[in-house]
Coordinates of C-alpha atoms in Angstrom, one line a residue:
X1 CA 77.3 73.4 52.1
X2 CA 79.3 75.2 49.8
X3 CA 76.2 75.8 47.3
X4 CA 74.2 76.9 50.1
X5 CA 76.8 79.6 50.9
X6 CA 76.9 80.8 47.4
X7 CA 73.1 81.2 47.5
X8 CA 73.6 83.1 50.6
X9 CA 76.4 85.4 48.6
X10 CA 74.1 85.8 45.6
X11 CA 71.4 86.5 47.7
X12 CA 73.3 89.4 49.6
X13 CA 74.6 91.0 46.8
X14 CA 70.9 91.3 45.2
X15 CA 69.7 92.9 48.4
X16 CA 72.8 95.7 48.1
X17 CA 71.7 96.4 44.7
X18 CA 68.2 96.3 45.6
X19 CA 68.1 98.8 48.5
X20 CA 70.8 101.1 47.1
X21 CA 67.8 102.1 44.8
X22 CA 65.0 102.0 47.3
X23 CA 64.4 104.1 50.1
X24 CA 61.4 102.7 51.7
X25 CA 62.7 101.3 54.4
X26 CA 65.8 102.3 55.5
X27 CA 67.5 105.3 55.2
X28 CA 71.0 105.9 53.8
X29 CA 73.0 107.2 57.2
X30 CA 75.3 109.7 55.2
X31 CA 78.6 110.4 57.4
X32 CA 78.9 109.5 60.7
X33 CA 75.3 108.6 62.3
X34 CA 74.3 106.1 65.2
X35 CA 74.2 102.2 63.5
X36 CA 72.5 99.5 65.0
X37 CA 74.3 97.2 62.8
X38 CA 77.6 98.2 64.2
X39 CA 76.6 97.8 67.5
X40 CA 75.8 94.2 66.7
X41 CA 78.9 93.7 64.5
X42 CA 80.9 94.9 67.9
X43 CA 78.7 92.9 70.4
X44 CA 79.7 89.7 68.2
X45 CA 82.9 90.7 67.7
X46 CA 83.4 90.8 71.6
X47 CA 83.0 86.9 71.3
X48 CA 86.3 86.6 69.7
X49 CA 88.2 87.7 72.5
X50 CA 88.6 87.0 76.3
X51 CA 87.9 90.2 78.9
X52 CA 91.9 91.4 78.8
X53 CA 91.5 91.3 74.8
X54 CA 93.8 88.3 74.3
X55 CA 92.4 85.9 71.6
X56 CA 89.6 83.2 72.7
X57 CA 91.1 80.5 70.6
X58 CA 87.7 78.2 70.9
X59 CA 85.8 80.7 69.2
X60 CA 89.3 81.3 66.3
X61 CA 89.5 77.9 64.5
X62 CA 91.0 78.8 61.8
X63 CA 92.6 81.7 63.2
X64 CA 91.3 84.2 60.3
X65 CA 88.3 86.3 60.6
X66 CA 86.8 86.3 57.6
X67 CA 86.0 82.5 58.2
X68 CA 86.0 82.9 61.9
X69 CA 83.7 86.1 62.7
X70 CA 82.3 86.4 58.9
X71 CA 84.3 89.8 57.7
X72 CA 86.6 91.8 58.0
X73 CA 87.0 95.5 58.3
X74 CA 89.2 97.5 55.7
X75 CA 91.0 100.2 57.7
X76 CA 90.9 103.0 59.0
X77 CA 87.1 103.2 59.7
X78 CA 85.8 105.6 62.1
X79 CA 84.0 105.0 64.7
X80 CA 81.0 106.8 67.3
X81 CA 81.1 106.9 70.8
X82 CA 77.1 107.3 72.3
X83 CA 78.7 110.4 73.7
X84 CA 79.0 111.6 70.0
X85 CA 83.3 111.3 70.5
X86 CA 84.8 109.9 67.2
X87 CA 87.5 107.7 67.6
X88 CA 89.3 106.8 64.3
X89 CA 91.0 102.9 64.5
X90 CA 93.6 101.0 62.2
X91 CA 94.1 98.1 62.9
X92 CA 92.5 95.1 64.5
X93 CA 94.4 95.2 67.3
X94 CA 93.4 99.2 68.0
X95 CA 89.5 97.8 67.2
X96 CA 89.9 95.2 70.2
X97 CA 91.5 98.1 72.6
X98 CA 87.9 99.6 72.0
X99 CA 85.8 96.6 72.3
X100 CA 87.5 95.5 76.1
X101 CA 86.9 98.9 77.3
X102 CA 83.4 99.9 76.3
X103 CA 81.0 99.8 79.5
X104 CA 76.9 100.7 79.3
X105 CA 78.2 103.8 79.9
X106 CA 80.5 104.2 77.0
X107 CA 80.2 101.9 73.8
X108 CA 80.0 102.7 70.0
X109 CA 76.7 103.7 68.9
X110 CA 77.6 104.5 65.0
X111 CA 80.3 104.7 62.2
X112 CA 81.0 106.9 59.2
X113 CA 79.5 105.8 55.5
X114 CA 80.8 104.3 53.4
X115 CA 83.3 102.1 54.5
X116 CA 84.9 98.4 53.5
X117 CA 85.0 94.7 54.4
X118 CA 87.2 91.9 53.1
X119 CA 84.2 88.5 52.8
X120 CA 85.0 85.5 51.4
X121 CA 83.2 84.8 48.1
X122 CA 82.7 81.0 47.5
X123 CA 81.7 81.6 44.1
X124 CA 85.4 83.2 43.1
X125 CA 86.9 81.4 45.9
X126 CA 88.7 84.7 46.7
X127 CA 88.7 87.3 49.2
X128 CA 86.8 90.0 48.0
X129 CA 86.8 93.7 48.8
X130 CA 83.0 95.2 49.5
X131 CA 81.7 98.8 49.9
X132 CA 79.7 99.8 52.6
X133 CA 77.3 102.6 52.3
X134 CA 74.3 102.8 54.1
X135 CA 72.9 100.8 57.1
X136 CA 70.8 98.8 55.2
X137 CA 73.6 97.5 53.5
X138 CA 75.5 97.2 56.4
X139 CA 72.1 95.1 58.0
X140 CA 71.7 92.7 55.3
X141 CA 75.5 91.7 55.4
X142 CA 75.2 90.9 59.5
X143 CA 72.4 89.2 58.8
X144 CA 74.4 86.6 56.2
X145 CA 76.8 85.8 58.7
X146 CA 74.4 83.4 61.3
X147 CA 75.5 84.5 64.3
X148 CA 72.8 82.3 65.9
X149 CA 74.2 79.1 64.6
X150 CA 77.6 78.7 65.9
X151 CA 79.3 75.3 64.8
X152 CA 78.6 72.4 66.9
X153 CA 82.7 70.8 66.7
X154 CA 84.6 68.9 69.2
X155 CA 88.2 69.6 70.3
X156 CA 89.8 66.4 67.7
X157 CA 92.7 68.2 66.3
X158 CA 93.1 66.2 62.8
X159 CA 93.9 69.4 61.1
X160 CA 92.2 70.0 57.0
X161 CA 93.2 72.9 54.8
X162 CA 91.4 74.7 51.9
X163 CA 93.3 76.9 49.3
X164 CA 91.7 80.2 48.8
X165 CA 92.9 83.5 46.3
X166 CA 93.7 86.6 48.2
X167 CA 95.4 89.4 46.7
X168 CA 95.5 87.3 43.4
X169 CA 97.7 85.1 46.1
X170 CA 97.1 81.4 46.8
X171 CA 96.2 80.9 50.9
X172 CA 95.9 78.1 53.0
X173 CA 93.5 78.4 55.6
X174 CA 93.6 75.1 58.6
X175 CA 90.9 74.4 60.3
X176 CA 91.4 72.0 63.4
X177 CA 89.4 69.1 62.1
X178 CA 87.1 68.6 59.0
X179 CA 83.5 69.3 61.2
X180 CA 84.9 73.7 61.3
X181 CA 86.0 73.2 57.4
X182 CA 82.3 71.8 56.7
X183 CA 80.6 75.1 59.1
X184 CA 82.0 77.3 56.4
X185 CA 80.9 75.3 53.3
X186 CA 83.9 73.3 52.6
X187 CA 83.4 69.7 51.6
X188 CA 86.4 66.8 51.4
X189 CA 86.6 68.0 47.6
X190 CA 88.0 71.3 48.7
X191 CA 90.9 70.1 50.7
X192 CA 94.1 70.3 50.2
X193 CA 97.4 69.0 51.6
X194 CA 98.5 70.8 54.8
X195 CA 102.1 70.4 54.0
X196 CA 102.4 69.3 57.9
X197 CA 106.0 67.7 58.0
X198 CA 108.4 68.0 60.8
X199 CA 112.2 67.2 60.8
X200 CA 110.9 63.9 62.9
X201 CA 109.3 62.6 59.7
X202 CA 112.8 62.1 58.2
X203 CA 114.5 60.1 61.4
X204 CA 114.5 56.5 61.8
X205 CA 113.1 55.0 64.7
X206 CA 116.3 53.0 65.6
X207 CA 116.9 53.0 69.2
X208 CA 120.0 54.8 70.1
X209 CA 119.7 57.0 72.6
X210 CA 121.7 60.4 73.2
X211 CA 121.4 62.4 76.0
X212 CA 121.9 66.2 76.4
X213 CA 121.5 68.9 79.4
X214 CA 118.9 71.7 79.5
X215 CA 117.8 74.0 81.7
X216 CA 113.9 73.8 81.8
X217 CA 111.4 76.6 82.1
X218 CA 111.8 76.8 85.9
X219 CA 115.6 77.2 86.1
X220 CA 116.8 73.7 86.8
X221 CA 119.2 71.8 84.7
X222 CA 117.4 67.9 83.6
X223 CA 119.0 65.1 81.0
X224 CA 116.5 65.2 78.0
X225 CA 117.0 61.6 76.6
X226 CA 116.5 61.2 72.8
X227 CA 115.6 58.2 70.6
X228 CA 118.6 58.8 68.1
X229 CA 121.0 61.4 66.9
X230 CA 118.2 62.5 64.3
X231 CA 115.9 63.5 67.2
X232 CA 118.1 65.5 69.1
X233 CA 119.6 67.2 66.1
X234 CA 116.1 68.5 65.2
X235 CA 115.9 70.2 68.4
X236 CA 119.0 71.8 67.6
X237 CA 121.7 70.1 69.9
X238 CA 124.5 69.0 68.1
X239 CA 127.2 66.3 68.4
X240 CA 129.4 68.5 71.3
X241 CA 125.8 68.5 73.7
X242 CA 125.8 65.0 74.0
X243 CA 126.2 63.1 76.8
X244 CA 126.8 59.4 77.5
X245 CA 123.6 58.1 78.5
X246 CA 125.7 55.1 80.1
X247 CA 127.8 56.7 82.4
X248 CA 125.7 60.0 82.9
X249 CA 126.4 60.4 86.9
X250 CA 123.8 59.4 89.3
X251 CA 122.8 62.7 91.8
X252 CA 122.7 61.2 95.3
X253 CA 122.1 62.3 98.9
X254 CA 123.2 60.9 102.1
X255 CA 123.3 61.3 105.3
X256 CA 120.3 63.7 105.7
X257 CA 120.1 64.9 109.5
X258 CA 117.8 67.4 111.2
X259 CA 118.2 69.1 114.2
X260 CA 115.0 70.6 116.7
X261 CA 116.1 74.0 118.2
X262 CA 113.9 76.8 119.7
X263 CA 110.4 75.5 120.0
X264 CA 107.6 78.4 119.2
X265 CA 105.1 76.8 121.3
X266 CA 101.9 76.9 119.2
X267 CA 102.3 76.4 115.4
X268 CA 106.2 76.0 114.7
X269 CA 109.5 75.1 116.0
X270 CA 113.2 75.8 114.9
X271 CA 114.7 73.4 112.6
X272 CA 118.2 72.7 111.3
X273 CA 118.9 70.0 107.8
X274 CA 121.7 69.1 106.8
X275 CA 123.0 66.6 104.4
X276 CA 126.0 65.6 102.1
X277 CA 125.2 65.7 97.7
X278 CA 126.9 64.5 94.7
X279 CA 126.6 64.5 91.3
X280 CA 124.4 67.7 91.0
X281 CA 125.4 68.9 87.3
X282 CA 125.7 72.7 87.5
X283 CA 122.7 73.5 89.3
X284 CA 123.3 74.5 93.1
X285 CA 119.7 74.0 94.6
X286 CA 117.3 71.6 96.4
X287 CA 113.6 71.8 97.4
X288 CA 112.0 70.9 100.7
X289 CA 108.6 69.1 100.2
X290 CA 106.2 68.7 103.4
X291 CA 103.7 65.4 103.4
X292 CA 101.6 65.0 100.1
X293 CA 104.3 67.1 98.0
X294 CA 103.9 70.7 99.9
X295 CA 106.9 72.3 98.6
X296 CA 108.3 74.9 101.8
X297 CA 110.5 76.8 99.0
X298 CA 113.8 76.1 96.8
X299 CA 117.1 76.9 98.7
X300 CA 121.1 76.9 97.6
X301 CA 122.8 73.9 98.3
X302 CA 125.6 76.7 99.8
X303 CA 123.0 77.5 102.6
X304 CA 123.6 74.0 103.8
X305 CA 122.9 73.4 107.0
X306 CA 120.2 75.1 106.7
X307 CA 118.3 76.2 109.5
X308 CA 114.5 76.9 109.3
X309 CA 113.1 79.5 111.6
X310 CA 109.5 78.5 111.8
X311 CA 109.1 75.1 110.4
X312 CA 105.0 74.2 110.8
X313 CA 104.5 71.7 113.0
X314 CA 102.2 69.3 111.3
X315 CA 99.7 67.9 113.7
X316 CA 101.0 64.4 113.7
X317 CA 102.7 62.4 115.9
X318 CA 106.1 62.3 113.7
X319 CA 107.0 65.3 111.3
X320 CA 108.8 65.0 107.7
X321 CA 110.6 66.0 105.2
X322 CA 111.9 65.0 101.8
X323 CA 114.6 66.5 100.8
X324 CA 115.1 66.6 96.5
X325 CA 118.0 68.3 94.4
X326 CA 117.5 70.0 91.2
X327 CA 114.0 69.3 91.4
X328 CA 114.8 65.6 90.1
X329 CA 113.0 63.0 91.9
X330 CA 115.2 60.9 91.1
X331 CA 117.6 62.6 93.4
X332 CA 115.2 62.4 96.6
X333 CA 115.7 61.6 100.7
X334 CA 113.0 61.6 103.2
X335 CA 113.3 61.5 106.7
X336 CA 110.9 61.3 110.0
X337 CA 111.2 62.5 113.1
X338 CA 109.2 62.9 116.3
X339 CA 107.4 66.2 116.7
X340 CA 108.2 68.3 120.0
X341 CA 106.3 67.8 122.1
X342 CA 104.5 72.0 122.4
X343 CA 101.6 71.6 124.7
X344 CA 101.3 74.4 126.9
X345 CA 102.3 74.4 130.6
X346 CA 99.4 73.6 132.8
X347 CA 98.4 76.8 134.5
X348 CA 96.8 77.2 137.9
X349 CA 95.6 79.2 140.2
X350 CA 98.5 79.4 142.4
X351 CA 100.7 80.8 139.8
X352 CA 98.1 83.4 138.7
X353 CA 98.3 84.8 142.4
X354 CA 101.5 84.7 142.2
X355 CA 101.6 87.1 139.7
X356 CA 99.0 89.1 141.1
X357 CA 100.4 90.3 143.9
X358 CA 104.0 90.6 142.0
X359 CA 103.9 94.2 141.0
X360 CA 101.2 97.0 140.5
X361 CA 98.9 96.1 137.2
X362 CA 98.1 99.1 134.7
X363 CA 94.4 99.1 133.4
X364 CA 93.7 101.4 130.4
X365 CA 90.2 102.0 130.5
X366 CA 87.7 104.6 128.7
X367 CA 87.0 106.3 132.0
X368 CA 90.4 106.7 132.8
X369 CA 94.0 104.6 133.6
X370 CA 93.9 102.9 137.2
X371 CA 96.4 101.0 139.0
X372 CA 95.6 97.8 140.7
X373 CA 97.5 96.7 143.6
X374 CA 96.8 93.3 144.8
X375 CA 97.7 91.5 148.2
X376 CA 98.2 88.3 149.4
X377 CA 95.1 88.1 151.7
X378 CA 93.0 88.5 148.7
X379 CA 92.5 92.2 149.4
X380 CA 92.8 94.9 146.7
X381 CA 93.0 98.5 146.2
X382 CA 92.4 100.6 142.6
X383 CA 94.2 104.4 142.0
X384 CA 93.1 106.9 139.4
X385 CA 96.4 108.1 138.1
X386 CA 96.5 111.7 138.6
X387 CA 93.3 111.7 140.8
X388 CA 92.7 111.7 144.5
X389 CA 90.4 108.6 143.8
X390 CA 90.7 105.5 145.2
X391 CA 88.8 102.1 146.4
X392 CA 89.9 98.8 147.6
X393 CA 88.1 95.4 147.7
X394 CA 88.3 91.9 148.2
X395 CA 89.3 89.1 145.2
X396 CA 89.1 85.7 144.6
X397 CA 90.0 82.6 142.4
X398 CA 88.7 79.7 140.6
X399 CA 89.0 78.1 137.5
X400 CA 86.1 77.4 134.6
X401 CA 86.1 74.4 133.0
X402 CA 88.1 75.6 129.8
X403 CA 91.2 75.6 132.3
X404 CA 91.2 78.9 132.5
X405 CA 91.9 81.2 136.0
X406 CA 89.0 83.7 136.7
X407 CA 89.7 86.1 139.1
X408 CA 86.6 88.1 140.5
X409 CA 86.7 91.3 142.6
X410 CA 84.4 92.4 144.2
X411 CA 85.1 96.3 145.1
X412 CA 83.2 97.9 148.0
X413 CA 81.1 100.6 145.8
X414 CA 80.2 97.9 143.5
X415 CA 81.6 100.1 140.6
X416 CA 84.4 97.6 140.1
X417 CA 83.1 94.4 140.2
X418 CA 84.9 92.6 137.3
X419 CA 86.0 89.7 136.5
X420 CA 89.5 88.8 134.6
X421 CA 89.8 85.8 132.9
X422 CA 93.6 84.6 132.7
X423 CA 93.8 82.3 129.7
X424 CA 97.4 81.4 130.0
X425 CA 100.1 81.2 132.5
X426 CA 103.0 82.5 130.3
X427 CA 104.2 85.6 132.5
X428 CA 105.8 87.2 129.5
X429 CA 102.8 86.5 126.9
X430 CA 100.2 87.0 129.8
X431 CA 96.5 86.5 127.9
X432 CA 94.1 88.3 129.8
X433 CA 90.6 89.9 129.2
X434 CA 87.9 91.4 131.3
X435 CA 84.4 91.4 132.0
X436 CA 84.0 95.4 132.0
X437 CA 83.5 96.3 128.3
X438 CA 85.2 99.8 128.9
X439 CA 88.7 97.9 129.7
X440 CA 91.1 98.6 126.9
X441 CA 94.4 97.2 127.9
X442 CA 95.6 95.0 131.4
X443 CA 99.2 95.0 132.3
X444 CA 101.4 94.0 134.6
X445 CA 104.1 96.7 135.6
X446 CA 106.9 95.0 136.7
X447 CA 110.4 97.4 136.8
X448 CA 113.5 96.9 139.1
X449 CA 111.7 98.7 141.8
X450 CA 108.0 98.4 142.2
X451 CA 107.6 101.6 143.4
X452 CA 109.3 104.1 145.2
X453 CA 107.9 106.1 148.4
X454 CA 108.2 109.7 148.2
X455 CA 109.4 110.3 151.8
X456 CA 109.3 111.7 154.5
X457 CA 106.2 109.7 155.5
X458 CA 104.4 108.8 158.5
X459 CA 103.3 105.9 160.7
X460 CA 101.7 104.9 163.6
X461 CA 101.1 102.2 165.9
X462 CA 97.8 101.5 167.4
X463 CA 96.4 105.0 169.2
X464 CA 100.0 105.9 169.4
X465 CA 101.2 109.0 167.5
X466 CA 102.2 109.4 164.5
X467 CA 106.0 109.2 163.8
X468 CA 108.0 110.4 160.3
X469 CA 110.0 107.9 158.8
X470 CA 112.7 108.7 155.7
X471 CA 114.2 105.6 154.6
X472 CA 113.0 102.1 152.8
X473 CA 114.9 100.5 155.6
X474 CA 113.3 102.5 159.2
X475 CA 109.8 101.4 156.7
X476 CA 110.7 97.8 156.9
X477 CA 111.7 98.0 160.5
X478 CA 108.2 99.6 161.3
X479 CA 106.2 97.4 159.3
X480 CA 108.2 94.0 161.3
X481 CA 106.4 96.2 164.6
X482 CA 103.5 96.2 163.5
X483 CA 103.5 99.5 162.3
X484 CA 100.3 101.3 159.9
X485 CA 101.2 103.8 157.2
X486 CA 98.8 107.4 157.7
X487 CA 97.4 107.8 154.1
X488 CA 97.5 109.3 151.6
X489 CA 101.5 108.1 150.6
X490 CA 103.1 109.6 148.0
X491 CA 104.5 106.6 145.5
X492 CA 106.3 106.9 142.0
X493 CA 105.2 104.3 139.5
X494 CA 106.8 104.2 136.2
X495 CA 108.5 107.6 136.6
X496 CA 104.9 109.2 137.6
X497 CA 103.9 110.2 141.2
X498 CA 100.7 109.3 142.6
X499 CA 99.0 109.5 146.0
X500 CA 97.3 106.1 147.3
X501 CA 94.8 106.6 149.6
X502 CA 93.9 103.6 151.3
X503 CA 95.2 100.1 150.9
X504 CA 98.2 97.8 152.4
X505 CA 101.3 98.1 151.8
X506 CA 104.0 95.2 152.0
X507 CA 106.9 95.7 151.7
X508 CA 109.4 98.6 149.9
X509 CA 109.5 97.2 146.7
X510 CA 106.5 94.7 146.3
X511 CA 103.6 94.0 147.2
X512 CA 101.5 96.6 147.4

């Protein structure tokens, strides 16, 4: 292999002699013109790195260009934008800054002649400095480096090193296994000794264990057990970090307890742990893991008991917990509990009327905001705030078979035949939607007082004549005779005075 790249080398440098006294083909690019070999050099280049510009180790073996791309640039060089922008770089690092941020919109289209490369000559076995100065040139060098014929290698790291001269300096270069080595024309002749030893290769594999406290990458504090002395001496621990292996305390829990409070009917309840620790080292925290190891977070030990807002209600017949200090599971307690029991109230009909006809509803509509005032003999009537119109109707109920209440009015213009659909019974979560697209919002207004009559009004009895009454109590007295009021009436609802103009009335603060 190594022959073969030396023809290749040979071959190279006869070609830069050859065209640098030819013009036939290609023409010198004197300065800075647009380079299709750049371009290429760049596009390859790109391979080298991931999108962010951090290094794409699979395609950096040996972790030096001139053996992992096939050269390397001498800075500064200066570069073309296809915009005709120069942009001078040096350094590598600066040249990968340009590479992750050219687009088709913006990329390097040229570079200035003459300029130099470091390549690796097998013939010297030495990194080499090269000129350069035309395209040609530049052509003829991509065109040694087999772009097209990455090495085939697997990931076996069994690490060989080469010597090479650079700066009149001896170099080792490792390659991860012997198959990358071979890619560039090394053979088993050309390695050398890594010089891989670790403080481990001087320990004795005599069992004697010491163990020491760390704190690990995620903040909690773990005994690291060690073979022998030696071991944990080349980590840096000394005799002082020991610890007795023997009579290293145990972490325990006991007596873990929960508590059910507050149940949020739907997905999550209100729970309360507590339980009693020892032998924690220095760390002060425990995790709580859900079924199959879902961790709900990491709390202090301090917080203890603990109470848990919203803990998820798993689905099952009997929730759980385990409970684990210091991230040890070693230092773990589960417990099991039945889930409450959250299935929703069964809503009927009768409480649906019930909350009908308990206070006026307010209906937010495009065309306007109405109030709905329902009765208990299934009889309705609808206002237009701060509008002399007004309807009534009749209403009924009945459930579908998703258990929900449907309540279906049917108004005596036929402009308000809708239907509400109730899918809940919760009075102070009330669920409700309607059948007229134009509905926005459906409320029910329920203050300390209902409503309030605006009085003096007036009453009647049969053909009898009208009589003015001025209290809420001379109203109820009327109404138990049988009394009618004369419309329109003059109510305040939520602060606002409206007329209503036909409907019936039961009651002061009601029914309307």
């Amino acid at each position: 292999m190594k022959t073969i790249k030396s023809l290749f080398f040979s071959l190279f440098i006869s070609a830069t002699l050859l065209t640098s006294c030819t013009n036939d083909t290609v023409n010198d690019l004197p300065d800075m013109h647009e380079s299709k070999a750049i371009q290429t050099a760049i596009s390859q280049l790109s391979n080298l790195y991931h999108e962010d510009g951090t290094i794409n180790e699979s395609m950096n073996p040996s972790g030096h260009l001139i053996f992992d791309f096939c050269f390397e640039f001498i800075y500064p060089i200066n570069l073309m934008y296809n915009n005709s922008s120069i942009i001078t770089t040096n350094g590598n690092e600066e040249l990968v800054e340009v590479l992750i941020n050219t687009s088709d919109q913006l990329f390097i289209a040229g570079i200035e002649f003459p300029f130099n490369v470091a390549i690796y000559n097998p013939e010297t076995n030495a990194v080499e400095l090269l000129t350069i100065e035309t395209e040609n040139e530049f052509t003829n060098l991509l065109e040694n480096c087999f772009f097209d014929t990455p090495c085939d290698c697997d990931d076996e790291f069994n690490p060989v090193c080469i010597e090479i001269i650079q700066n009149n300096q001896p170099l080792i270069i490792t390659f991860p296994n012997s198959c990358y080595a071979n890619c560039e024309g090394f053979t088993t002749e050309d390695f050398v000794d890594c010089g891989l030893t670790s403080c481990e290769d001087d320990c004795s594999l005599e069992e004697d264990p010491v163990c020491v406290e760390v704190l690990n990458p995620n903040g909690v504090y773990e005994i690291i057990t060690f073979l022998n002395a030696c071991y944990a001496a080349c980590e840096g621990f000394t005799v002082e970090d020991f610890l007795d292996c023997d009579s290293t305390p145990t972490c325990g829990i006991s007596e873990l307890e929960i508590e059910i409070g507050e149940t949020n009917c739907g997905d999550s309840y209100q729970l309360t742990v507590n339980f009693q620790y020892e032998n924690t080292s220095s760390q002060e925290y425990f995790d709580i893991y859900l079924r199959n190891e879902v961790v709900i977070a990491q709390f202090q030990l301090s917080e203890l008991p603990l109470t848990i807002e919203h803990f998820p209600l798993s689905g099952y017949e009997n929730d759980y917990i385990k409970v684990c200090v210091n991230n040890n599971q070693d230092c773990c307690e589960e417990i099991e509990w039945s889930a409450p029991d959250c299935s929703p109230n069964d809503c009927t009909e009768e409480i649906i009327a019930s909350y009908l006809v308990e206070c006026p509803w307010d209906i937010n509509a495009s065309s306007g905001d109405y109030i709905y005032i329902f009765n208990s003999d299934l009889s309705f009537s609808i206002t237009l705030i701060d509008n002399p119109y007004s309807t009534s109707g009749t209403y009924s109920l009945s459930t579908n078979t998703s258990g929900e209440i449907i309540v279906s009015m049917l108004e005596e213009f036929n402009d308000f035949n809708h239907v509400w659909t109730f899918s809940n019974c919760d009075f102070a979560n009330l669920q409700v939607t309607s059948s007229d697209p134009n509905t926005n919002t459906i409320e029910i207004n329920c203050s300390d007082d209902c409503y309030e009559f605006v009085f003096p009004i007036q009453m009647k009895l049969g053909g009898t004549e009208a009589v003015e009454v001025a209290s809420n109590g001379h109203v109820d007295y009327k109404l138990g005779l049988g009394y009618e009021f004369i419309y329109p009436i003059a109510l305040i609802i939520n602060d606002e005075i409206i007329l209503v103009y036909q409907g019936i009335l039961e009651g002061v603060c009601g029914i309307l």
